[in-house]
């Protein structure tokens, strides 16, 4: 069964460093998402991406964050200068179509745990 | 904005026990409601959903009923198994033109043999 994969499973970095989190969405999906979950808190939406453009983003997704689809398979989240509060589990997801007016199921990867020291 | 509140975990049960994980929500209008499950080492998977009031979503022995009066969507299972050990996330569909789901914190379920 097709699945979303994410690498690495755990990333440790120093404050101020750049990190790139990688995701391989399901191959025929067109819409891609990033979410994060700070330990003990809610899963929060960061950004959605379609046709090489950001289609929606949350307040969390500020100028420190960027997303890219560098080739036909990968979807990346870059944090330019990490802060302690960026420590979280980051989930990638993909869906075949965008939602609206009915929800289109998103398929999630297992997550990357980012630890900023 | 929309929000989802779930009971705190971990919930620890013996095999064959009855499970309830409470979920309440605040939202504009009447969004679809979801339960996702995350097994160890895997991504979140859609477990069940309900799209309108009084609908019951069900899958793999789990059920949840959309209760508009109490703004709740509690997850239940009559007899849990060790393999049900996972983290369960309640979520609402987005509103105001966004269909991005709003998630709760997740509730960890541990089932002992």
mmCIF file with all atom_site columns, N, CA and C in Angstrom, chain A residues 3-38:
data_model
loop_
_atom_site.group_PDB
_atom_site.id
_atom_site.type_symbol
_atom_site.label_atom_id
_atom_site.label_alt_id
_atom_site.label_comp_id
_atom_site.label_asym_id
_atom_site.label_entity_id
_atom_site.label_seq_id
_atom_site.pdbx_PDB_ins_code
_atom_site.Cartn_x
_atom_site.Cartn_y
_atom_site.Cartn_z
_atom_site.occupancy
_atom_site.B_iso_or_equiv
_atom_site.pdbx_formal_charge
_atom_site.auth_seq_id
_atom_site.auth_comp_id
_atom_site.auth_asym_id
_atom_site.auth_atom_id
_atom_site.pdbx_PDB_model_num
ATOM 1   N N  . UNK A 1 3  ? 2.501  4.773  0.763  1.00 0.00 ? 3  UNK A N  1
ATOM 2   C CA . UNK A 1 3  ? 2.558  5.508  2.022  1.00 0.00 ? 3  UNK A CA 1
ATOM 3   C C  . UNK A 1 3  ? 3.456  6.729  1.865  1.00 0.00 ? 3  UNK A C  1
ATOM 4   N N  . UNK A 1 4  ? 3.272  7.660  2.770  1.00 0.00 ? 4  UNK A N  1
ATOM 5   C CA . UNK A 1 4  ? 4.105  8.851  2.836  1.00 0.00 ? 4  UNK A CA 1
ATOM 6   C C  . UNK A 1 4  ? 5.310  8.524  3.714  1.00 0.00 ? 4  UNK A C  1
ATOM 7   N N  . UNK A 1 5  ? 6.495  8.851  3.235  1.00 0.00 ? 5  UNK A N  1
ATOM 8   C CA . UNK A 1 5  ? 7.693  8.601  4.032  1.00 0.00 ? 5  UNK A CA 1
ATOM 9   C C  . UNK A 1 5  ? 8.364  9.928  4.380  1.00 0.00 ? 5  UNK A C  1
ATOM 10  N N  . UNK A 1 6  ? 9.070  9.924  5.509  1.00 0.00 ? 6  UNK A N  1
ATOM 11  C CA . UNK A 1 6  ? 9.762  11.131 5.960  1.00 0.00 ? 6  UNK A CA 1
ATOM 12  C C  . UNK A 1 6  ? 11.159 10.759 6.444  1.00 0.00 ? 6  UNK A C  1
ATOM 13  N N  . UNK A 1 7  ? 12.108 11.632 6.141  1.00 0.00 ? 7  UNK A N  1
ATOM 14  C CA . UNK A 1 7  ? 13.470 11.454 6.640  1.00 0.00 ? 7  UNK A CA 1
ATOM 15  C C  . UNK A 1 7  ? 14.038 12.789 7.105  1.00 0.00 ? 7  UNK A C  1
ATOM 16  N N  . UNK A 1 8  ? 14.888 12.782 8.135  1.00 0.00 ? 8  UNK A N  1
ATOM 17  C CA . UNK A 1 8  ? 15.179 11.644 8.992  1.00 0.00 ? 8  UNK A CA 1
ATOM 18  C C  . UNK A 1 8  ? 14.049 11.417 9.988  1.00 0.00 ? 8  UNK A C  1
ATOM 19  N N  . UNK A 1 9  ? 14.125 10.361 10.758 1.00 0.00 ? 9  UNK A N  1
ATOM 20  C CA . UNK A 1 9  ? 13.110 10.155 11.783 1.00 0.00 ? 9  UNK A CA 1
ATOM 21  C C  . UNK A 1 9  ? 13.379 11.056 12.980 1.00 0.00 ? 9  UNK A C  1
ATOM 22  N N  . UNK A 1 10 ? 14.656 11.371 13.212 1.00 0.00 ? 10 UNK A N  1
ATOM 23  C CA . UNK A 1 10 ? 15.018 12.268 14.311 1.00 0.00 ? 10 UNK A CA 1
ATOM 24  C C  . UNK A 1 10 ? 16.182 13.144 13.869 1.00 0.00 ? 10 UNK A C  1
ATOM 25  N N  . UNK A 1 11 ? 16.049 14.437 14.080 1.00 0.00 ? 11 UNK A N  1
ATOM 26  C CA . UNK A 1 11 ? 17.089 15.393 13.717 1.00 0.00 ? 11 UNK A CA 1
ATOM 27  C C  . UNK A 1 11 ? 17.415 16.240 14.948 1.00 0.00 ? 11 UNK A C  1
ATOM 28  N N  . UNK A 1 12 ? 18.708 16.282 15.256 1.00 0.00 ? 12 UNK A N  1
ATOM 29  C CA . UNK A 1 12 ? 19.166 17.132 16.359 1.00 0.00 ? 12 UNK A CA 1
ATOM 30  C C  . UNK A 1 12 ? 20.019 18.235 15.757 1.00 0.00 ? 12 UNK A C  1
ATOM 31  N N  . UNK A 1 13 ? 19.774 19.469 16.152 1.00 0.00 ? 13 UNK A N  1
ATOM 32  C CA . UNK A 1 13 ? 20.515 20.591 15.591 1.00 0.00 ? 13 UNK A CA 1
ATOM 33  C C  . UNK A 1 13 ? 20.774 21.639 16.656 1.00 0.00 ? 13 UNK A C  1
ATOM 34  N N  . UNK A 1 14 ? 21.722 22.498 16.372 1.00 0.00 ? 14 UNK A N  1
ATOM 35  C CA . UNK A 1 14 ? 22.026 23.604 17.267 1.00 0.00 ? 14 UNK A CA 1
ATOM 36  C C  . UNK A 1 14 ? 21.173 24.812 16.890 1.00 0.00 ? 14 UNK A C  1
ATOM 37  N N  . UNK A 1 15 ? 20.809 25.583 17.893 1.00 0.00 ? 15 UNK A N  1
ATOM 38  C CA . UNK A 1 15 ? 20.040 26.807 17.663 1.00 0.00 ? 15 UNK A CA 1
ATOM 39  C C  . UNK A 1 15 ? 20.759 27.684 16.634 1.00 0.00 ? 15 UNK A C  1
ATOM 40  N N  . UNK A 1 16 ? 19.992 28.233 15.702 1.00 0.00 ? 16 UNK A N  1
ATOM 41  C CA . UNK A 1 16 ? 20.559 29.097 14.677 1.00 0.00 ? 16 UNK A CA 1
ATOM 42  C C  . UNK A 1 16 ? 20.935 28.369 13.403 1.00 0.00 ? 16 UNK A C  1
ATOM 43  N N  . UNK A 1 17 ? 20.979 27.059 13.446 1.00 0.00 ? 17 UNK A N  1
ATOM 44  C CA . UNK A 1 17 ? 21.317 26.285 12.253 1.00 0.00 ? 17 UNK A CA 1
ATOM 45  C C  . UNK A 1 17 ? 20.101 26.114 11.356 1.00 0.00 ? 17 UNK A C  1
ATOM 46  N N  . UNK A 1 18 ? 20.374 25.862 10.089 1.00 0.00 ? 18 UNK A N  1
ATOM 47  C CA . UNK A 1 18 ? 19.313 25.557 9.121  1.00 0.00 ? 18 UNK A CA 1
ATOM 48  C C  . UNK A 1 18 ? 19.060 24.058 9.105  1.00 0.00 ? 18 UNK A C  1
ATOM 49  N N  . UNK A 1 19 ? 17.798 23.684 9.003  1.00 0.00 ? 19 UNK A N  1
ATOM 50  C CA . UNK A 1 19 ? 17.476 22.267 8.840  1.00 0.00 ? 19 UNK A CA 1
ATOM 51  C C  . UNK A 1 19 ? 16.514 22.095 7.670  1.00 0.00 ? 19 UNK A C  1
ATOM 52  N N  . UNK A 1 20 ? 16.625 20.955 7.028  1.00 0.00 ? 20 UNK A N  1
ATOM 53  C CA . UNK A 1 20 ? 15.710 20.597 5.947  1.00 0.00 ? 20 UNK A CA 1
ATOM 54  C C  . UNK A 1 20 ? 15.101 19.251 6.291  1.00 0.00 ? 20 UNK A C  1
ATOM 55  N N  . UNK A 1 21 ? 13.795 19.229 6.374  1.00 0.00 ? 21 UNK A N  1
ATOM 56  C CA . UNK A 1 21 ? 13.068 17.994 6.624  1.00 0.00 ? 21 UNK A CA 1
ATOM 57  C C  . UNK A 1 21 ? 12.491 17.510 5.304  1.00 0.00 ? 21 UNK A C  1
ATOM 58  N N  . UNK A 1 22 ? 12.618 16.226 5.078  1.00 0.00 ? 22 UNK A N  1
ATOM 59  C CA . UNK A 1 22 ? 12.241 15.690 3.771  1.00 0.00 ? 22 UNK A CA 1
ATOM 60  C C  . UNK A 1 22 ? 11.052 14.748 3.854  1.00 0.00 ? 22 UNK A C  1
ATOM 61  N N  . UNK A 1 23 ? 10.278 14.782 2.796  1.00 0.00 ? 23 UNK A N  1
ATOM 62  C CA . UNK A 1 23 ? 9.076  13.972 2.715  1.00 0.00 ? 23 UNK A CA 1
ATOM 63  C C  . UNK A 1 23 ? 8.941  13.465 1.285  1.00 0.00 ? 23 UNK A C  1
ATOM 64  N N  . UNK A 1 24 ? 8.494  12.227 1.151  1.00 0.00 ? 24 UNK A N  1
ATOM 65  C CA . UNK A 1 24 ? 8.124  11.708 -0.161 1.00 0.00 ? 24 UNK A CA 1
ATOM 66  C C  . UNK A 1 24 ? 6.634  11.398 -0.108 1.00 0.00 ? 24 UNK A C  1
ATOM 67  N N  . UNK A 1 25 ? 5.808  12.233 -0.738 1.00 0.00 ? 25 UNK A N  1
ATOM 68  C CA . UNK A 1 25 ? 4.355  11.991 -0.717 1.00 0.00 ? 25 UNK A CA 1
ATOM 69  C C  . UNK A 1 25 ? 3.988  10.782 -1.579 1.00 0.00 ? 25 UNK A C  1
ATOM 70  N N  . UNK A 1 26 ? 2.758  10.376 -1.493 1.00 0.00 ? 26 UNK A N  1
ATOM 71  C CA . UNK A 1 26 ? 2.247  9.305  -2.346 1.00 0.00 ? 26 UNK A CA 1
ATOM 72  C C  . UNK A 1 26 ? 2.270  9.790  -3.794 1.00 0.00 ? 26 UNK A C  1
ATOM 73  N N  . UNK A 1 27 ? 2.676  8.913  -4.709 1.00 0.00 ? 27 UNK A N  1
ATOM 74  C CA . UNK A 1 27 ? 3.109  9.360  -6.040 1.00 0.00 ? 27 UNK A CA 1
ATOM 75  C C  . UNK A 1 27 ? 2.032  10.047 -6.867 1.00 0.00 ? 27 UNK A C  1
ATOM 76  N N  . UNK A 1 28 ? 0.779  9.672  -6.762 1.00 0.00 ? 28 UNK A N  1
ATOM 77  C CA . UNK A 1 28 ? -0.232 10.324 -7.599 1.00 0.00 ? 28 UNK A CA 1
ATOM 78  C C  . UNK A 1 28 ? -0.966 11.452 -6.876 1.00 0.00 ? 28 UNK A C  1
ATOM 79  N N  . UNK A 1 29 ? -0.473 11.824 -5.708 1.00 0.00 ? 29 UNK A N  1
ATOM 80  C CA . UNK A 1 29 ? -1.110 12.909 -4.963 1.00 0.00 ? 29 UNK A CA 1
ATOM 81  C C  . UNK A 1 29 ? -0.584 14.252 -5.446 1.00 0.00 ? 29 UNK A C  1
ATOM 82  N N  . UNK A 1 30 ? -1.465 15.251 -5.365 1.00 0.00 ? 30 UNK A N  1
ATOM 83  C CA . UNK A 1 30 ? -1.137 16.567 -5.908 1.00 0.00 ? 30 UNK A CA 1
ATOM 84  C C  . UNK A 1 30 ? -1.018 17.651 -4.834 1.00 0.00 ? 30 UNK A C  1
ATOM 85  N N  . UNK A 1 31 ? -1.526 17.357 -3.630 1.00 0.00 ? 31 UNK A N  1
ATOM 86  C CA . UNK A 1 31 ? -1.559 18.366 -2.573 1.00 0.00 ? 31 UNK A CA 1
ATOM 87  C C  . UNK A 1 31 ? -0.712 17.886 -1.408 1.00 0.00 ? 31 UNK A C  1
ATOM 88  N N  . UNK A 1 32 ? 0.074  18.791 -0.860 1.00 0.00 ? 32 UNK A N  1
ATOM 89  C CA . UNK A 1 32 ? 1.040  18.416 0.163  1.00 0.00 ? 32 UNK A CA 1
ATOM 90  C C  . UNK A 1 32 ? 0.923  19.385 1.333  1.00 0.00 ? 32 UNK A C  1
ATOM 91  N N  . UNK A 1 33 ? 1.219  18.851 2.515  1.00 0.00 ? 33 UNK A N  1
ATOM 92  C CA . UNK A 1 33 ? 0.990  19.618 3.739  1.00 0.00 ? 33 UNK A CA 1
ATOM 93  C C  . UNK A 1 33 ? 2.130  19.362 4.714  1.00 0.00 ? 33 UNK A C  1
ATOM 94  N N  . UNK A 1 34 ? 2.364  20.337 5.578  1.00 0.00 ? 34 UNK A N  1
ATOM 95  C CA . UNK A 1 34 ? 3.201  20.148 6.756  1.00 0.00 ? 34 UNK A CA 1
ATOM 96  C C  . UNK A 1 34 ? 2.419  20.566 7.995  1.00 0.00 ? 34 UNK A C  1
ATOM 97  N N  . UNK A 1 35 ? 2.561  19.742 9.028  1.00 0.00 ? 35 UNK A N  1
ATOM 98  C CA . UNK A 1 35 ? 1.998  20.015 10.345 1.00 0.00 ? 35 UNK A CA 1
ATOM 99  C C  . UNK A 1 35 ? 3.118  19.857 11.370 1.00 0.00 ? 35 UNK A C  1
ATOM 100 N N  . UNK A 1 36 ? 2.906  20.416 12.544 1.00 0.00 ? 36 UNK A N  1
ATOM 101 C CA . UNK A 1 36 ? 3.851  20.143 13.623 1.00 0.00 ? 36 UNK A CA 1
ATOM 102 C C  . UNK A 1 36 ? 3.087  19.907 14.922 1.00 0.00 ? 36 UNK A C  1
ATOM 103 N N  . UNK A 1 37 ? 3.752  19.172 15.825 1.00 0.00 ? 37 UNK A N  1
ATOM 104 C CA . UNK A 1 37 ? 3.186  18.950 17.151 1.00 0.00 ? 37 UNK A CA 1
ATOM 105 C C  . UNK A 1 37 ? 4.287  19.138 18.174 1.00 0.00 ? 37 UNK A C  1
ATOM 106 N N  . UNK A 1 38 ? 4.217  20.237 18.891 1.00 0.00 ? 38 UNK A N  1
ATOM 107 C CA . UNK A 1 38 ? 5.104  20.428 20.030 1.00 0.00 ? 38 UNK A CA 1
ATOM 108 C C  . UNK A 1 38 ? 4.671  19.449 21.111 1.00 0.00 ? 38 UNK A C  1
#
